[in-house]
Coordinates of C-alpha atoms in Angstrom, one line a residue:
X18 CA 41.6 -5.3 13.6
X19 CA 42.9 -2.1 15.2
X20 CA 41.0 -0.3 17.9
X21 CA 40.3 2.5 15.4
X22 CA 38.8 0.1 12.8
X23 CA 36.7 -1.7 15.5
X24 CA 35.3 1.7 16.7
X25 CA 34.5 2.7 13.1
X26 CA 32.7 -0.6 12.6
X27 CA 30.7 -0.2 15.8
X28 CA 29.8 3.3 14.8
X29 CA 28.6 2.0 11.5
X30 CA 26.4 -0.6 13.1
X31 CA 25.0 1.9 15.5
X32 CA 24.1 4.2 12.6
X33 CA 22.6 1.3 10.7
X34 CA 20.4 0.3 13.7
X35 CA 19.4 3.9 14.3
X36 CA 18.4 4.3 10.7
X37 CA 16.3 1.1 10.8
X38 CA 14.6 2.2 14.0
X39 CA 13.8 5.7 12.6
X40 CA 12.6 4.4 9.3
X41 CA 10.4 1.8 11.0
X42 CA 8.8 4.6 13.1
X43 CA 8.2 6.6 9.9
X44 CA 6.5 3.6 8.3
X45 CA 3.9 3.5 11.0
X46 CA 3.6 7.3 11.7
X47 CA 3.3 8.4 8.1
X48 CA 0.5 6.5 6.2
X49 CA 0.8 8.5 3.0
X50 CA 3.3 7.7 0.3
X51 CA 4.8 11.3 0.2
X52 CA 5.1 11.6 3.9
X53 CA 6.9 8.2 4.0
X54 CA 9.2 9.3 1.2
X55 CA 10.0 12.6 2.8
X56 CA 10.7 11.0 6.2
X57 CA 13.0 8.3 4.7
X58 CA 15.0 10.8 2.6
X59 CA 15.6 13.1 5.6
X60 CA 16.8 10.2 7.7
X61 CA 19.2 9.1 4.9
X62 CA 20.7 12.6 4.6
X63 CA 21.2 12.9 8.4
X64 CA 22.6 9.4 8.9
X65 CA 24.9 9.6 5.8
X66 CA 25.8 13.3 6.3
X67 CA 25.0 14.1 2.7
X68 CA 24.3 17.6 1.2
X69 CA 21.3 16.7 -0.8
X70 CA 19.2 13.8 -1.9
X71 CA 16.4 12.7 -4.2
X72 CA 13.8 10.0 -4.3
X73 CA 12.6 9.1 -7.8
X74 CA 9.4 7.1 -8.2
X75 CA 8.8 5.3 -11.5
X76 CA 5.9 6.4 -13.8
X77 CA 5.2 3.4 -16.0
X78 CA 2.8 5.4 -18.2
X79 CA 5.5 7.7 -19.4
X80 CA 8.5 5.4 -18.6
X81 CA 10.1 8.2 -16.5
X82 CA 11.6 8.6 -13.1
X83 CA 9.8 11.4 -11.3
X84 CA 11.5 13.6 -8.7
X85 CA 8.9 12.8 -6.1
X86 CA 10.8 14.4 -3.2
X87 CA 14.0 16.4 -3.2
X88 CA 16.0 17.9 -0.3
X89 CA 18.8 20.3 -0.9
X90 CA 19.7 23.7 -2.4
X91 CA 17.9 23.0 -5.8
X92 CA 14.8 21.2 -4.4
X93 CA 12.4 23.8 -5.7
X94 CA 13.7 23.5 -9.3
X95 CA 13.4 19.7 -9.4
X96 CA 10.2 18.8 -7.5
X97 CA 7.7 17.2 -9.9
X98 CA 10.1 17.1 -12.8
X99 CA 11.0 13.8 -14.5
X100 CA 13.8 12.2 -16.5
X101 CA 13.6 9.2 -18.9
X102 CA 14.0 5.9 -17.0
X103 CA 16.8 5.0 -19.5
X104 CA 19.1 7.9 -18.7
X105 CA 21.6 8.8 -16.0
X106 CA 23.0 6.8 -13.1
X107 CA 19.5 6.7 -11.6
X108 CA 18.2 5.1 -14.8
X109 CA 21.0 2.5 -14.8
X110 CA 20.4 1.6 -11.1
X111 CA 16.7 1.4 -11.7
X112 CA 17.0 -0.9 -14.7
X113 CA 19.7 -3.2 -13.3
X114 CA 18.7 -3.1 -9.7
X115 CA 22.4 -2.8 -8.7
X116 CA 23.4 -0.1 -6.2
X117 CA 26.2 2.3 -7.2
X118 CA 28.7 4.2 -5.1
X119 CA 30.5 6.8 -7.2
X120 CA 33.3 8.8 -5.6
X121 CA 33.8 11.0 -8.7
X122 CA 30.9 11.4 -11.0
X123 CA 33.1 12.9 -13.8
X124 CA 34.5 9.4 -14.3
X125 CA 31.1 7.8 -14.7
X126 CA 30.0 7.5 -18.4
X127 CA 26.3 7.3 -17.6
X128 CA 26.3 10.4 -15.4
X129 CA 23.8 12.8 -16.8
X130 CA 25.1 16.3 -16.3
X131 CA 22.0 18.0 -17.7
X132 CA 20.4 18.5 -14.3
X133 CA 23.6 20.2 -13.0
X134 CA 23.8 22.5 -16.0
X135 CA 20.2 23.5 -15.7
X136 CA 20.2 24.1 -12.0
X137 CA 23.8 25.2 -11.3
X138 CA 24.3 22.5 -8.7
X139 CA 27.7 20.7 -8.8
X140 CA 27.4 17.0 -8.1
X141 CA 30.8 15.5 -7.0
X142 CA 30.0 12.1 -5.5
X143 CA 26.8 10.1 -5.0
X144 CA 25.2 6.9 -3.9
X145 CA 22.3 5.5 -5.8
X146 CA 20.2 2.5 -4.6
X147 CA 17.0 1.0 -6.1
X148 CA 13.8 1.1 -4.1
X149 CA 12.4 -2.4 -4.6
X150 CA 9.1 -4.1 -3.8
X151 CA 9.1 -7.2 -1.7
X152 CA 8.6 -9.1 -5.0
X153 CA 11.9 -7.6 -6.2
X154 CA 10.5 -5.3 -8.9
X155 CA 11.8 -1.7 -8.5
X156 CA 9.4 1.2 -7.8
X157 CA 12.0 3.9 -7.8
X158 CA 15.5 5.0 -6.8
X159 CA 17.0 6.9 -3.9
X160 CA 20.1 9.0 -4.5
X161 CA 22.2 11.0 -2.0
X162 CA 25.0 13.4 -3.0
X163 CA 28.0 15.3 -1.8
X164 CA 28.7 14.0 1.8
X165 CA 30.7 16.0 4.3
X166 CA 32.8 12.8 4.8
X167 CA 33.5 10.7 1.7
X168 CA 31.1 7.8 1.2
X169 CA 32.3 4.3 2.0
X170 CA 31.0 0.8 1.3
X171 CA 29.4 0.6 4.7
X172 CA 27.4 3.8 3.9
X173 CA 26.1 2.1 0.8
X174 CA 24.9 -0.8 3.0
X175 CA 23.1 1.7 5.3
X176 CA 21.3 3.2 2.4
X177 CA 20.3 -0.2 1.1
X178 CA 18.7 -1.0 4.5
X179 CA 16.9 2.4 4.4
X180 CA 15.6 1.7 0.9
X181 CA 14.4 -1.8 1.8
X182 CA 12.5 -0.3 4.8
X183 CA 11.2 2.5 2.7
X184 CA 10.0 0.2 -0.1
X185 CA 7.9 -1.7 2.4
X186 CA 6.4 1.5 3.8
X187 CA 5.8 2.9 0.3
X188 CA 4.1 -0.3 -0.9
X189 CA 1.9 -0.3 2.2
X190 CA 1.0 3.4 1.8
X191 CA 0.2 2.8 -1.9
X192 CA -2.1 0.0 -1.1
X193 CA -3.9 2.2 1.5
X194 CA -4.1 5.0 -1.1
X195 CA -5.5 2.7 -3.8
X196 CA -8.1 1.4 -1.3
X197 CA -9.1 5.0 -0.3
X198 CA -9.2 6.1 -4.0
X199 CA -11.5 3.2 -4.8
X200 CA -13.8 4.2 -2.0
X201 CA -13.8 7.8 -3.2
X202 CA -14.4 6.7 -6.7
X203 CA -17.4 4.7 -5.7
X204 CA -18.8 7.5 -3.6
X205 CA -18.3 10.1 -6.3
X206 CA -20.0 7.7 -8.8
X207 CA -23.0 7.6 -6.5
X208 CA -23.1 11.3 -6.1
X209 CA -22.8 11.7 -9.9
X210 CA -25.8 9.4 -10.3
X211 CA -27.8 11.3 -7.7
X212 CA -27.0 14.7 -9.4
X213 CA -28.0 13.3 -12.8
X214 CA -31.3 12.2 -11.4
X215 CA -31.8 15.6 -9.7
X216 CA -30.9 17.5 -12.9
X217 CA -33.3 15.4 -15.1
X218 CA -36.5 17.1 -14.0
X219 CA -35.0 20.5 -14.3
X220 CA -33.9 19.8 -17.9
X221 CA -37.1 18.1 -18.8
X222 CA -39.1 21.0 -17.2
X223 CA -37.2 23.6 -19.1
X224 CA -37.6 21.8 -22.4
X225 CA -41.3 21.4 -21.8
X226 CA -41.9 24.9 -20.6
X227 CA -40.1 26.7 -23.4
X228 CA -42.5 25.7 -26.3
X229 CA -45.5 26.2 -24.0
X230 CA -44.5 29.8 -23.2
X231 CA -43.7 30.4 -26.8
X232 CA -47.2 29.3 -27.8
X233 CA -48.8 31.3 -25.0
X234 CA -47.1 34.5 -25.9
X235 CA -47.9 33.9 -29.5
X236 CA -51.6 33.6 -28.7
X237 CA -51.5 36.7 -26.4
X238 CA -50.0 38.7 -29.2
X239 CA -52.8 37.6 -31.5
X240 CA -55.4 38.5 -29.0
X241 CA -53.9 41.9 -28.1
X242 CA -53.6 42.7 -31.9
X243 CA -57.4 42.5 -32.1
X244 CA -58.0 45.1 -29.4
X245 CA -59.9 48.1 -30.7
X246 CA -58.0 51.4 -30.7
X247 CA -60.5 53.0 -28.3
X248 CA -59.8 50.4 -25.7
X249 CA -56.6 50.2 -23.5
X250 CA -56.7 46.6 -22.4
X251 CA -54.5 45.4 -25.4
X252 CA -51.7 47.8 -24.4
X253 CA -52.1 47.0 -20.8
X254 CA -51.7 43.2 -21.4
X255 CA -48.7 43.9 -23.7
X256 CA -47.1 46.0 -21.0
X257 CA -47.8 43.3 -18.4
X258 CA -46.2 40.5 -20.3
X259 CA -43.5 42.5 -22.1
X260 CA -40.7 41.9 -19.7
X261 CA -41.2 38.2 -19.4
X262 CA -41.8 37.8 -23.1
X263 CA -38.5 39.3 -24.0
X264 CA -36.5 37.5 -21.3
X265 CA -37.9 34.0 -20.9
X266 CA -36.1 32.5 -23.9
X267 CA -32.5 33.2 -22.9
X268 CA -33.4 32.7 -19.2
X269 CA -34.6 29.2 -19.9
X270 CA -31.6 28.5 -22.2
X271 CA -29.2 29.6 -19.5
X272 CA -31.0 27.4 -16.9
X273 CA -30.8 24.4 -19.3
X274 CA -27.2 25.0 -20.1
X275 CA -26.3 25.4 -16.4
X276 CA -28.1 22.1 -15.5
X277 CA -26.3 20.3 -18.3
X278 CA -23.0 21.6 -17.2
X279 CA -23.5 20.5 -13.6
X280 CA -24.3 17.0 -14.8
X281 CA -21.4 16.9 -17.3
X282 CA -19.0 18.3 -14.7
X283 CA -20.0 15.7 -12.1
X284 CA -19.7 12.9 -14.6
X285 CA -16.2 14.1 -15.6
X286 CA -15.0 14.2 -12.0
X287 CA -16.4 10.8 -11.3
X288 CA -14.8 9.4 -14.5
X289 CA -11.5 11.0 -13.6
X290 CA -11.5 9.6 -10.0
X291 CA -12.5 6.1 -11.2
X292 CA -10.2 6.1 -14.2
X293 CA -12.7 5.5 -16.9
X294 CA -12.9 8.8 -18.8
X295 CA -13.7 8.7 -22.5
X296 CA -11.3 10.6 -24.8
X297 CA -12.0 14.3 -25.5
X298 CA -14.0 15.4 -28.5
X299 CA -12.1 18.0 -30.5
X300 CA -14.1 20.6 -32.5
X301 CA -12.7 23.7 -34.0
X302 CA -13.5 26.9 -32.2
X303 CA -12.2 29.9 -30.4
X304 CA -10.8 29.7 -26.8
X305 CA -12.0 33.3 -26.4
X306 CA -15.6 32.0 -26.5
X307 CA -15.0 29.6 -23.6
X308 CA -13.4 32.4 -21.6
X309 CA -16.3 34.7 -22.2
X310 CA -18.8 32.0 -21.2
X311 CA -16.9 31.2 -18.0
X312 CA -16.7 34.9 -17.1
X313 CA -20.4 35.4 -17.8
X314 CA -21.3 32.5 -15.5
X315 CA -19.1 33.7 -12.6
X316 CA -19.6 37.5 -13.1
X317 CA -22.4 37.7 -10.5
X318 CA -20.3 35.7 -7.9
X319 CA -17.4 38.1 -8.4
X320 CA -19.6 41.2 -8.2
X321 CA -21.2 40.0 -4.9
X322 CA -17.7 39.6 -3.5
X323 CA -16.6 43.1 -4.6
X324 CA -14.1 41.6 -7.1
X325 CA -13.5 42.8 -10.7
X326 CA -13.7 39.8 -13.0
X327 CA -12.1 40.9 -16.3
X328 CA -10.9 39.6 -19.7
X329 CA -7.9 40.6 -21.8
X330 CA -8.5 38.6 -25.0
X331 CA -6.2 38.4 -28.0
X332 CA -8.6 39.2 -30.9
X333 CA -6.2 37.5 -33.3
X334 CA -6.2 34.2 -31.4
X335 CA -6.4 31.5 -34.1
X336 CA -9.2 29.0 -34.1
X337 CA -8.1 25.6 -32.9
X338 CA -9.7 22.2 -32.2
X339 CA -10.5 21.6 -28.6
X340 CA -13.1 20.0 -26.3
X341 CA -15.4 22.8 -25.3
X342 CA -17.0 21.2 -22.3
X343 CA -13.7 20.1 -20.8
X344 CA -12.0 23.4 -21.4
X345 CA -14.9 25.2 -19.8
X346 CA -14.5 23.0 -16.7
X347 CA -10.8 23.7 -16.7
X348 CA -11.1 27.5 -16.8
X349 CA -14.2 27.5 -14.5
X350 CA -12.2 25.7 -11.9
X351 CA -9.3 28.1 -12.0
X352 CA -11.4 31.3 -11.9
X353 CA -13.7 29.8 -9.3
X354 CA -10.7 28.9 -7.1
X355 CA -9.2 32.4 -7.6
X356 CA -12.3 34.3 -6.4
X357 CA -12.4 33.2 -2.7
X358 CA -8.6 33.8 -2.5
X359 CA -9.0 37.4 -3.7
X360 CA -10.1 40.1 -1.2
X361 CA -12.8 42.6 -2.0
X362 CA -11.5 45.4 -4.2
X363 CA -9.1 43.0 -6.0
X364 CA -9.3 41.6 -9.5
X365 CA -9.3 38.3 -11.4
X366 CA -8.3 38.6 -15.1
X367 CA -8.5 35.9 -17.8
X368 CA -6.1 36.6 -20.6
X369 CA -5.5 34.8 -23.9
X370 CA -2.5 35.2 -26.2
X371 CA -1.8 33.8 -29.6
X372 CA 1.4 31.9 -30.5
X373 CA 4.5 34.2 -30.6
X374 CA 5.5 32.5 -33.9
X375 CA 3.7 30.3 -36.5
X376 CA 3.0 26.9 -35.0
X377 CA 3.7 28.1 -31.5
X378 CA 1.5 27.4 -28.4
X379 CA -1.6 29.3 -27.4
X380 CA -1.6 30.7 -23.9
X381 CA -4.5 31.2 -21.4
X382 CA -3.7 32.8 -18.1
X383 CA -5.8 33.3 -15.0
X384 CA -4.3 36.1 -12.9
X385 CA -5.6 37.2 -9.5
X386 CA -4.5 39.8 -6.9
X387 CA -5.2 37.5 -4.0
X388 CA -3.3 36.2 -1.1
X389 CA -0.9 33.9 -3.0
X390 CA -0.3 30.2 -2.5
X391 CA 1.9 28.8 0.2
X392 CA 4.9 26.9 -1.1
X393 CA 3.8 23.6 0.5
X394 CA 0.5 23.8 -1.3
X395 CA 2.0 25.0 -4.6
X396 CA 4.3 22.0 -4.7
X397 CA 1.3 19.6 -4.6
X398 CA -0.8 21.4 -7.3
X399 CA -1.3 19.4 -10.4
X400 CA 0.0 16.2 -8.8
X401 CA -1.9 13.2 -7.5
X402 CA -1.7 14.8 -4.0
X403 CA -5.0 16.5 -3.3
X404 CA -4.2 20.1 -2.3
X405 CA -6.5 23.0 -1.3
X406 CA -6.5 26.1 0.7
X407 CA -10.3 26.6 0.8
X408 CA -12.3 25.5 3.8
X409 CA -14.3 22.5 2.7
X410 CA -12.4 22.3 -0.6
X411 CA -11.5 18.9 -2.2
X412 CA -8.5 20.0 -4.3
X413 CA -10.0 18.2 -7.3
X414 CA -10.4 21.4 -9.3
X415 CA -6.7 21.9 -10.1
X416 CA -6.4 18.2 -10.9
X417 CA -9.2 18.5 -13.4
X418 CA -7.5 21.6 -14.9
X419 CA -4.1 19.8 -15.2
X420 CA -5.7 16.8 -16.8
X421 CA -7.6 18.9 -19.4
X422 CA -4.4 20.7 -20.3
X423 CA -2.6 17.3 -20.8
X424 CA -5.5 16.0 -22.9
X425 CA -5.0 18.9 -25.2
X426 CA -1.3 18.2 -25.5
X427 CA -0.5 21.2 -23.3
X428 CA 0.7 22.0 -19.8
X429 CA -0.2 24.1 -16.8
X430 CA 2.0 25.9 -14.3
X431 CA 1.5 28.4 -11.5
X432 CA 3.5 31.5 -10.4
X433 CA 2.6 32.9 -7.0
X434 CA 3.8 35.4 -4.5
X435 CA 2.3 35.6 -1.0
X436 CA 0.4 38.8 -0.5
X437 CA 0.5 39.7 -4.2
X438 CA -1.4 37.1 -6.1
X439 CA -1.1 34.1 -8.4
X440 CA -1.1 33.4 -12.0
X441 CA -2.1 30.0 -13.6
X442 CA -0.7 29.7 -17.1
X443 CA -2.0 27.1 -19.6
X444 CA -0.2 26.5 -22.9
X445 CA -1.7 24.3 -25.6
X446 CA -0.6 23.6 -29.2
X447 CA -2.7 24.8 -32.1
X448 CA -3.2 21.2 -33.2
X449 CA -4.3 18.8 -30.4
X450 CA -2.8 15.3 -30.0
X451 CA -4.4 12.1 -31.1
X452 CA -7.0 11.2 -28.4
X453 CA -5.9 8.4 -26.1
X454 CA -8.0 5.3 -25.7
X455 CA -10.5 5.4 -22.8
X456 CA -8.7 4.9 -19.4

């Protein structure tokens, strides 16, 4: 062995040891899955001197590999996207469990050039290594591309060590998250039960009071109708009860509706967190009606904050089957989230739009003139990472909205610019999917 070869080998060992040390530190310093993934990928790129990298985590429900974390010039375009677990080099490595070092991707038959074409990135060489559990079953894939110095076999060994360490950390973090989610689920279940108990006397009281008031006003009307013309007491009694008599019916109906919505909303969140939601109930109706009901509920809140809450509804919007209660919750969350982010004098607009062509999707958009959403928060929206910018917020609102959109066969996305506002866009097909079995 020449002195040059010996030095190269020693350098390789030093890099490998340094990578192990830094990944071990990350394992203990970053208890969440995403923080662990981010830290490991950053270390891999630095140690291997690569231009960009991706960690895919497997989604068994959809049989896809999800871009869980991406570093590089096209990170924003890929974060959260997914590819079929059967496609590309990543899919091959995931299925076989065999690492791959590719010096020229153009010579690899299973290289999927779709991502490059969509993003404009040019992949030249790459290393792809499975991220395996201690039991040997893969949970994802790590991929690094385009090094400043060509990849060698010892670089692949370094990446394998990193992935082995990362898999241990990810598995540990997932166990912690599962334990925390179970605790949250139990707590939310308890809160839901408490709220149900607190709402029951309100609902019972309203349903009892309504017929009593109806009977009372009916009797008063009979009495006042017998008042002689020369006496004024009949008119005085009618004037005294007139305001209440004309308002009590819809006031009690609104109170009962609000109480029922609070109970249903809490039950939905508890079911979502605990993973035991029943399938949606689809009934034909107009999404414009849901928008109007949400705006009616939140109009007072908006007015008190000096915000204009408006609608821009497509009157030709076709009727479509949907779950009214769930879609109400979905839009309520988005509008209610937008109000605190919009300064006084600003506006929040809920807009609907019919399909641009027969059979196309319907669109519902919530647009605000607020502060905008920081990039680090925007990336986490609609994922299983709780994200919120509100003091005391839970981040569950956007998760509920995303789930409702998926239940209706649609999707949700956000466009935002700091200092100018945000736009949440929901698209749903005119015909909903077949409901899934209860989770």
